[in-house]
Amino acid sequence: MKVSTAFDGLILLVLISLLIISKDYPFQLKLLPWIFIPLAIILLSIQMVTDLRNKTAGTHLIEWVKAAKDSEGKYLKTVLWILGLFVFLFIAGFMVAAPVFTVLFLRANGESWRYSVCLSAIGWGIFFATFIYALNVRLYEGKIYLYLFS
């Protein structure tokens, strides 16, 4: 089995489970997932069929595991960044964690302060405009906010 096919299958399972979880949400909250997830499922299914038909392209799982062992540091660093994001989201909430994490990640990967802050501000603005303003959705505020203001 190719790595890309296995990864696509994992993403497909996650998308299907998100769709199932969101079925009981109020209309405003489930609008976004029920618009984009079915489209993503269709496109991902097409990609998986294409990958399975193409016998020559792609790295096989055993080759990928050997390559991952050779460069453990990159994978470990990526996993730590993702886990750090989840912890930071839990503690600080979406509206704080998203821009701060973006700046920290970009700075850690060699981007300038100006680029990091501008990209983070643009992303935060889009995030705010989409969820808070347009959809009127309350996002998770984080444990600190809940502790201080409730």
N, C-alpha and C. Protein backbone atom coordinates (compact mmCIF):
# COMPACT_ATOMS: atom_id res chain seq x y z
N MET A 1 0.84 -1.18 0.00
CA MET A 1 0.00 0.00 0.00
C MET A 1 0.89 1.25 0.00
N LYS A 2 0.46 2.23 -0.78
CA LYS A 2 1.21 3.48 -0.85
C LYS A 2 0.86 4.39 0.33
N VAL A 3 1.82 5.19 0.73
CA VAL A 3 1.64 6.09 1.85
C VAL A 3 0.53 7.10 1.55
N SER A 4 0.52 7.62 0.34
CA SER A 4 -0.49 8.63 -0.01
C SER A 4 -1.90 8.04 0.09
N THR A 5 -2.06 6.80 -0.33
CA THR A 5 -3.38 6.16 -0.25
C THR A 5 -3.78 5.92 1.20
N ALA A 6 -2.84 5.46 2.02
CA ALA A 6 -3.13 5.23 3.43
C ALA A 6 -3.49 6.55 4.12
N PHE A 7 -2.74 7.59 3.82
CA PHE A 7 -3.01 8.90 4.43
C PHE A 7 -4.37 9.44 3.97
N ASP A 8 -4.66 9.30 2.68
CA ASP A 8 -5.95 9.73 2.16
C ASP A 8 -7.09 8.97 2.83
N GLY A 9 -6.89 7.67 3.06
CA GLY A 9 -7.91 6.87 3.75
C GLY A 9 -8.13 7.34 5.17
N LEU A 10 -7.05 7.70 5.86
CA LEU A 10 -7.17 8.22 7.22
C LEU A 10 -7.92 9.55 7.23
N ILE A 11 -7.60 10.43 6.31
CA ILE A 11 -8.29 11.71 6.21
C ILE A 11 -9.77 11.49 5.86
N LEU A 12 -10.04 10.53 5.00
CA LEU A 12 -11.43 10.21 4.63
C LEU A 12 -12.22 9.76 5.86
N LEU A 13 -11.63 8.92 6.69
CA LEU A 13 -12.30 8.48 7.91
C LEU A 13 -12.56 9.65 8.86
N VAL A 14 -11.59 10.54 8.98
CA VAL A 14 -11.76 11.72 9.84
C VAL A 14 -12.89 12.60 9.32
N LEU A 15 -12.93 12.84 8.00
CA LEU A 15 -13.99 13.67 7.43
C LEU A 15 -15.37 13.05 7.63
N ILE A 16 -15.47 11.76 7.41
CA ILE A 16 -16.76 11.08 7.60
C ILE A 16 -17.19 11.17 9.07
N SER A 17 -16.25 10.97 9.99
CA SER A 17 -16.61 11.07 11.41
C SER A 17 -17.00 12.50 11.78
N LEU A 18 -16.35 13.51 11.21
CA LEU A 18 -16.73 14.90 11.47
C LEU A 18 -18.13 15.18 10.95
N LEU A 19 -18.46 14.61 9.82
CA LEU A 19 -19.79 14.78 9.26
C LEU A 19 -20.85 14.15 10.15
N ILE A 20 -20.55 12.97 10.66
CA ILE A 20 -21.48 12.28 11.57
C ILE A 20 -21.63 13.05 12.87
N ILE A 21 -20.53 13.53 13.42
CA ILE A 21 -20.58 14.28 14.67
C ILE A 21 -21.39 15.56 14.50
N SER A 22 -21.24 16.23 13.36
CA SER A 22 -21.89 17.53 13.18
C SER A 22 -23.37 17.44 12.82
N LYS A 23 -23.91 16.25 12.62
CA LYS A 23 -25.32 16.13 12.22
C LYS A 23 -26.27 16.64 13.29
N ASP A 24 -25.88 16.62 14.55
CA ASP A 24 -26.76 17.06 15.63
C ASP A 24 -26.54 18.53 16.02
N TYR A 25 -25.64 19.21 15.34
CA TYR A 25 -25.38 20.61 15.64
C TYR A 25 -26.55 21.48 15.19
N PRO A 26 -26.68 22.66 15.78
CA PRO A 26 -27.67 23.61 15.27
C PRO A 26 -27.35 23.99 13.82
N PHE A 27 -28.34 24.49 13.10
CA PHE A 27 -28.19 24.74 11.67
C PHE A 27 -26.98 25.60 11.34
N GLN A 28 -26.78 26.70 12.06
CA GLN A 28 -25.66 27.59 11.75
C GLN A 28 -24.31 26.90 11.92
N LEU A 29 -24.19 26.06 12.92
CA LEU A 29 -22.92 25.39 13.16
C LEU A 29 -22.64 24.28 12.17
N LYS A 30 -23.67 23.60 11.70
CA LYS A 30 -23.42 22.50 10.78
C LYS A 30 -23.42 22.94 9.32
N LEU A 31 -23.71 24.19 9.06
CA LEU A 31 -23.75 24.68 7.68
C LEU A 31 -22.39 24.54 7.00
N LEU A 32 -21.34 25.00 7.63
CA LEU A 32 -20.01 24.95 7.03
C LEU A 32 -19.52 23.52 6.80
N PRO A 33 -19.58 22.64 7.80
CA PRO A 33 -19.15 21.26 7.55
C PRO A 33 -19.97 20.56 6.48
N TRP A 34 -21.28 20.79 6.45
CA TRP A 34 -22.13 20.09 5.50
C TRP A 34 -22.03 20.66 4.10
N ILE A 35 -21.38 21.79 3.94
CA ILE A 35 -21.11 22.32 2.60
C ILE A 35 -19.78 21.78 2.09
N PHE A 36 -18.74 21.85 2.92
CA PHE A 36 -17.39 21.55 2.45
C PHE A 36 -16.97 20.09 2.61
N ILE A 37 -17.41 19.41 3.64
CA ILE A 37 -16.96 18.03 3.85
C ILE A 37 -17.43 17.08 2.76
N PRO A 38 -18.68 17.12 2.31
CA PRO A 38 -19.05 16.22 1.20
C PRO A 38 -18.22 16.46 -0.06
N LEU A 39 -17.94 17.72 -0.35
CA LEU A 39 -17.08 18.03 -1.50
C LEU A 39 -15.68 17.45 -1.30
N ALA A 40 -15.14 17.62 -0.10
CA ALA A 40 -13.82 17.07 0.19
C ALA A 40 -13.82 15.54 0.11
N ILE A 41 -14.89 14.90 0.55
CA ILE A 41 -14.99 13.44 0.48
C ILE A 41 -15.00 12.98 -0.97
N ILE A 42 -15.75 13.67 -1.82
CA ILE A 42 -15.79 13.31 -3.24
C ILE A 42 -14.41 13.45 -3.88
N LEU A 43 -13.77 14.59 -3.64
CA LEU A 43 -12.44 14.81 -4.23
C LEU A 43 -11.41 13.83 -3.69
N LEU A 44 -11.47 13.54 -2.40
CA LEU A 44 -10.54 12.59 -1.80
C LEU A 44 -10.77 11.18 -2.34
N SER A 45 -12.01 10.82 -2.55
CA SER A 45 -12.31 9.50 -3.13
C SER A 45 -11.76 9.38 -4.54
N ILE A 46 -11.92 10.43 -5.33
CA ILE A 46 -11.35 10.44 -6.69
C ILE A 46 -9.84 10.30 -6.63
N GLN A 47 -9.21 11.01 -5.69
CA GLN A 47 -7.75 10.94 -5.54
C GLN A 47 -7.31 9.54 -5.15
N MET A 48 -8.04 8.90 -4.26
CA MET A 48 -7.68 7.54 -3.83
C MET A 48 -7.81 6.54 -4.98
N VAL A 49 -8.87 6.65 -5.77
CA VAL A 49 -9.04 5.75 -6.92
C VAL A 49 -7.91 5.97 -7.92
N THR A 50 -7.56 7.22 -8.16
CA THR A 50 -6.45 7.52 -9.08
C THR A 50 -5.14 6.95 -8.56
N ASP A 51 -4.89 7.09 -7.27
CA ASP A 51 -3.67 6.54 -6.67
C ASP A 51 -3.63 5.02 -6.78
N LEU A 52 -4.77 4.38 -6.54
CA LEU A 52 -4.80 2.92 -6.60
C LEU A 52 -4.61 2.40 -8.02
N ARG A 53 -5.09 3.14 -9.01
CA ARG A 53 -4.92 2.73 -10.41
C ARG A 53 -3.49 2.93 -10.89
N ASN A 54 -2.81 3.95 -10.38
CA ASN A 54 -1.44 4.26 -10.80
C ASN A 54 -0.48 3.38 -10.01
N LYS A 55 0.03 2.35 -10.64
CA LYS A 55 0.86 1.35 -9.96
C LYS A 55 2.30 1.84 -9.72
N THR A 56 2.78 2.79 -10.51
CA THR A 56 4.20 3.15 -10.44
C THR A 56 4.49 4.32 -9.51
N ALA A 57 3.62 5.30 -9.42
CA ALA A 57 3.91 6.51 -8.66
C ALA A 57 3.65 6.30 -7.18
N GLY A 58 4.42 6.99 -6.35
CA GLY A 58 4.19 6.98 -4.92
C GLY A 58 5.14 6.09 -4.16
N THR A 59 5.34 6.44 -2.91
CA THR A 59 6.20 5.68 -2.03
C THR A 59 5.36 4.64 -1.29
N HIS A 60 5.89 3.43 -1.22
CA HIS A 60 5.18 2.39 -0.49
C HIS A 60 5.44 2.54 1.00
N LEU A 61 4.54 2.01 1.79
CA LEU A 61 4.55 2.20 3.23
C LEU A 61 5.86 1.75 3.87
N ILE A 62 6.41 0.64 3.47
CA ILE A 62 7.65 0.13 4.06
C ILE A 62 8.81 1.08 3.76
N GLU A 63 8.89 1.58 2.53
CA GLU A 63 9.94 2.54 2.17
C GLU A 63 9.79 3.82 2.98
N TRP A 64 8.55 4.26 3.21
CA TRP A 64 8.31 5.48 3.95
C TRP A 64 8.73 5.33 5.40
N VAL A 65 8.44 4.16 6.00
CA VAL A 65 8.83 3.92 7.39
C VAL A 65 10.35 3.94 7.53
N LYS A 66 11.06 3.36 6.55
CA LYS A 66 12.53 3.39 6.59
C LYS A 66 13.04 4.82 6.49
N ALA A 67 12.44 5.62 5.61
CA ALA A 67 12.84 7.02 5.47
C ALA A 67 12.53 7.81 6.73
N ALA A 68 11.41 7.50 7.38
CA ALA A 68 11.03 8.20 8.60
C ALA A 68 12.01 7.90 9.72
N LYS A 69 12.50 6.66 9.79
CA LYS A 69 13.49 6.31 10.80
C LYS A 69 14.79 7.07 10.58
N ASP A 70 15.15 7.29 9.31
CA ASP A 70 16.38 8.00 9.00
C ASP A 70 16.30 9.48 9.36
N SER A 71 15.11 10.05 9.31
CA SER A 71 14.96 11.48 9.62
C SER A 71 13.94 11.68 10.72
N GLU A 72 14.16 11.02 11.85
CA GLU A 72 13.23 11.08 12.98
C GLU A 72 13.00 12.50 13.48
N GLY A 73 14.03 13.32 13.46
CA GLY A 73 13.95 14.66 14.02
C GLY A 73 12.85 15.51 13.39
N LYS A 74 12.72 15.44 12.06
CA LYS A 74 11.69 16.24 11.38
C LYS A 74 10.30 15.80 11.79
N TYR A 75 10.07 14.50 11.86
CA TYR A 75 8.75 14.00 12.21
C TYR A 75 8.43 14.29 13.67
N LEU A 76 9.40 14.12 14.54
CA LEU A 76 9.19 14.40 15.95
C LEU A 76 8.88 15.88 16.15
N LYS A 77 9.60 16.74 15.45
CA LYS A 77 9.35 18.18 15.55
C LYS A 77 7.94 18.53 15.08
N THR A 78 7.50 17.92 14.01
CA THR A 78 6.15 18.17 13.49
C THR A 78 5.08 17.70 14.48
N VAL A 79 5.27 16.51 15.04
CA VAL A 79 4.32 15.99 16.02
C VAL A 79 4.27 16.88 17.25
N LEU A 80 5.41 17.37 17.69
CA LEU A 80 5.44 18.25 18.86
C LEU A 80 4.74 19.58 18.58
N TRP A 81 4.90 20.13 17.38
CA TRP A 81 4.19 21.36 17.01
C TRP A 81 2.68 21.13 17.04
N ILE A 82 2.22 20.01 16.50
CA ILE A 82 0.78 19.72 16.46
C ILE A 82 0.24 19.52 17.88
N LEU A 83 0.95 18.76 18.69
CA LEU A 83 0.51 18.56 20.07
C LEU A 83 0.51 19.88 20.84
N GLY A 84 1.53 20.70 20.59
CA GLY A 84 1.59 22.02 21.23
C GLY A 84 0.40 22.88 20.84
N LEU A 85 0.00 22.82 19.57
CA LEU A 85 -1.17 23.57 19.12
C LEU A 85 -2.42 23.10 19.85
N PHE A 86 -2.61 21.81 19.98
CA PHE A 86 -3.80 21.29 20.67
C PHE A 86 -3.83 21.74 22.13
N VAL A 87 -2.69 21.67 22.81
CA VAL A 87 -2.63 22.10 24.21
C VAL A 87 -2.91 23.60 24.31
N PHE A 88 -2.31 24.38 23.40
CA PHE A 88 -2.50 25.82 23.41
C PHE A 88 -3.95 26.19 23.11
N LEU A 89 -4.59 25.48 22.18
CA LEU A 89 -6.01 25.70 21.90
C LEU A 89 -6.86 25.41 23.12
N PHE A 90 -6.54 24.36 23.82
CA PHE A 90 -7.29 23.98 25.02
C PHE A 90 -7.14 25.03 26.11
N ILE A 91 -5.94 25.55 26.28
CA ILE A 91 -5.68 26.51 27.35
C ILE A 91 -6.14 27.92 26.99
N ALA A 92 -5.79 28.38 25.77
CA ALA A 92 -6.01 29.79 25.42
C ALA A 92 -7.23 30.01 24.53
N GLY A 93 -7.76 29.00 23.88
CA GLY A 93 -8.90 29.16 23.00
C GLY A 93 -8.48 29.52 21.58
N PHE A 94 -9.43 29.47 20.66
CA PHE A 94 -9.15 29.67 19.24
C PHE A 94 -8.68 31.08 18.91
N MET A 95 -9.35 32.07 19.45
CA MET A 95 -9.07 33.45 19.04
C MET A 95 -7.69 33.93 19.51
N VAL A 96 -7.13 33.31 20.51
CA VAL A 96 -5.77 33.65 20.97
C VAL A 96 -4.75 32.70 20.35
N ALA A 97 -5.06 31.42 20.38
CA ALA A 97 -4.09 30.41 19.95
C ALA A 97 -3.78 30.47 18.46
N ALA A 98 -4.78 30.72 17.63
CA ALA A 98 -4.55 30.72 16.18
C ALA A 98 -3.51 31.76 15.75
N PRO A 99 -3.64 33.03 16.13
CA PRO A 99 -2.62 33.99 15.68
C PRO A 99 -1.27 33.81 16.36
N VAL A 100 -1.28 33.51 17.65
CA VAL A 100 0.00 33.35 18.36
C VAL A 100 0.75 32.14 17.83
N PHE A 101 0.05 31.04 17.63
CA PHE A 101 0.70 29.84 17.09
C PHE A 101 1.25 30.10 15.70
N THR A 102 0.50 30.81 14.87
CA THR A 102 0.96 31.11 13.51
C THR A 102 2.25 31.91 13.55
N VAL A 103 2.31 32.93 14.40
CA VAL A 103 3.53 33.74 14.51
C VAL A 103 4.70 32.88 15.00
N LEU A 104 4.47 32.11 16.05
CA LEU A 104 5.55 31.27 16.59
C LEU A 104 6.05 30.24 15.58
N PHE A 105 5.11 29.61 14.88
CA PHE A 105 5.50 28.60 13.90
C PHE A 105 6.31 29.22 12.76
N LEU A 106 5.84 30.33 12.23
CA LEU A 106 6.55 30.97 11.12
C LEU A 106 7.92 31.47 11.56
N ARG A 107 8.00 32.04 12.75
CA ARG A 107 9.30 32.52 13.25
C ARG A 107 10.26 31.35 13.47
N ALA A 108 9.76 30.24 13.99
CA ALA A 108 10.61 29.07 14.23
C ALA A 108 11.12 28.47 12.93
N ASN A 109 10.42 28.73 11.84
CA ASN A 109 10.83 28.20 10.54
C ASN A 109 11.50 29.25 9.66
N GLY A 110 12.01 30.31 10.28
CA GLY A 110 12.88 31.25 9.59
C GLY A 110 12.22 32.42 8.90
N GLU A 111 10.95 32.65 9.09
CA GLU A 111 10.30 33.80 8.45
C GLU A 111 10.56 35.06 9.27
N SER A 112 10.44 36.20 8.62
CA SER A 112 10.68 37.48 9.29
C SER A 112 9.50 37.81 10.21
N TRP A 113 9.78 38.73 11.15
CA TRP A 113 8.72 39.16 12.06
C TRP A 113 7.59 39.81 11.28
N ARG A 114 7.92 40.66 10.33
CA ARG A 114 6.90 41.37 9.56
C ARG A 114 5.98 40.38 8.84
N TYR A 115 6.56 39.43 8.14
CA TYR A 115 5.78 38.44 7.41
C TYR A 115 4.93 37.61 8.37
N SER A 116 5.52 37.17 9.47
CA SER A 116 4.82 36.33 10.44
C SER A 116 3.62 37.05 11.04
N VAL A 117 3.83 38.29 11.46
CA VAL A 117 2.75 39.04 12.09
C VAL A 117 1.66 39.40 11.07
N CYS A 118 2.07 39.82 9.86
CA CYS A 118 1.08 40.17 8.83
C CYS A 118 0.24 38.96 8.43
N LEU A 119 0.88 37.83 8.19
CA LEU A 119 0.14 36.63 7.81
C LEU A 119 -0.78 36.18 8.94
N SER A 120 -0.31 36.28 10.16
CA SER A 120 -1.12 35.91 11.31
C SER A 120 -2.33 36.84 11.44
N ALA A 121 -2.13 38.13 11.25
CA ALA A 121 -3.23 39.10 11.35
C ALA A 121 -4.26 38.87 10.25
N ILE A 122 -3.79 38.59 9.04
CA ILE A 122 -4.71 38.32 7.94
C ILE A 122 -5.51 37.05 8.23
N GLY A 123 -4.84 36.00 8.67
CA GLY A 123 -5.53 34.75 9.01
C GLY A 123 -6.53 34.94 10.13
N TRP A 124 -6.14 35.70 11.16
CA TRP A 124 -7.04 35.95 12.28
C TRP A 124 -8.24 36.75 11.80
N GLY A 125 -8.02 37.73 10.93
CA GLY A 125 -9.12 38.54 10.40
C GLY A 125 -10.11 37.70 9.61
N ILE A 126 -9.61 36.80 8.78
CA ILE A 126 -10.48 35.91 8.01
C ILE A 126 -11.24 34.98 8.95
N PHE A 127 -10.54 34.44 9.93
CA PHE A 127 -11.13 33.56 10.93
C PHE A 127 -12.25 34.29 11.67
N PHE A 128 -11.96 35.50 12.13
CA PHE A 128 -12.93 36.30 12.87
C PHE A 128 -14.13 36.65 12.00
N ALA A 129 -13.86 37.12 10.78
CA ALA A 129 -14.94 37.53 9.88
C ALA A 129 -15.83 36.36 9.53
N THR A 130 -15.24 35.18 9.33
CA THR A 130 -16.03 34.01 8.94
C THR A 130 -16.87 33.47 10.08
N PHE A 131 -16.24 33.18 11.20
CA PHE A 131 -16.95 32.48 12.27
C PHE A 131 -17.70 33.41 13.21
N ILE A 132 -17.07 34.47 13.67
CA ILE A 132 -17.69 35.33 14.67
C ILE A 132 -18.69 36.28 14.02
N TYR A 133 -18.28 36.94 12.95
CA TYR A 133 -19.12 37.97 12.34
C TYR A 133 -20.16 37.40 11.38
N ALA A 134 -19.73 36.63 10.38
CA ALA A 134 -20.66 36.15 9.35
C ALA A 134 -21.57 35.03 9.85
N LEU A 135 -20.99 34.04 10.50
CA LEU A 135 -21.79 32.89 10.95
C LEU A 135 -22.32 33.04 12.36
N ASN A 136 -21.84 34.05 13.09
CA ASN A 136 -22.26 34.31 14.47
C ASN A 136 -22.11 33.07 15.35
N VAL A 137 -20.92 32.45 15.26
CA VAL A 137 -20.62 31.22 15.99
C VAL A 137 -19.65 31.54 17.12
N ARG A 138 -19.96 31.07 18.31
CA ARG A 138 -19.04 31.22 19.44
C ARG A 138 -18.02 30.09 19.39
N LEU A 139 -16.77 30.45 19.40
CA LEU A 139 -15.71 29.46 19.40
C LEU A 139 -15.26 29.20 20.83
N TYR A 140 -14.59 28.11 21.02
CA TYR A 140 -14.08 27.74 22.34
C TYR A 140 -13.14 28.83 22.84
N GLU A 141 -13.42 29.36 24.04
CA GLU A 141 -12.64 30.47 24.58
C GLU A 141 -11.36 30.04 25.30
N GLY A 142 -11.26 28.82 25.71
CA GLY A 142 -10.08 28.35 26.41
C GLY A 142 -10.29 28.32 27.91
N LYS A 143 -9.49 27.53 28.58
CA LYS A 143 -9.60 27.36 30.03
C LYS A 143 -9.29 28.65 30.79
N ILE A 144 -8.33 29.42 30.31
CA ILE A 144 -7.97 30.67 31.00
C ILE A 144 -9.16 31.62 30.99
N TYR A 145 -9.79 31.82 29.84
CA TYR A 145 -10.95 32.70 29.73
C TYR A 145 -12.10 32.21 30.61
N LEU A 146 -12.36 30.91 30.54
CA LEU A 146 -13.45 30.35 31.34
C LEU A 146 -13.18 30.49 32.83
N TYR A 147 -11.92 30.35 33.23
CA TYR A 147 -11.55 30.50 34.64
C TYR A 147 -11.68 31.95 35.11
N LEU A 148 -11.26 32.89 34.25
CA LEU A 148 -11.27 34.31 34.64
C LEU A 148 -12.66 34.93 34.57
N PHE A 149 -13.48 34.53 33.62
CA PHE A 149 -14.74 35.23 33.38
C PHE A 149 -16.00 34.43 33.66
N SER A 150 -15.88 33.32 34.34
CA SER A 150 -17.12 32.59 34.65
C SER A 150 -17.21 32.24 36.11
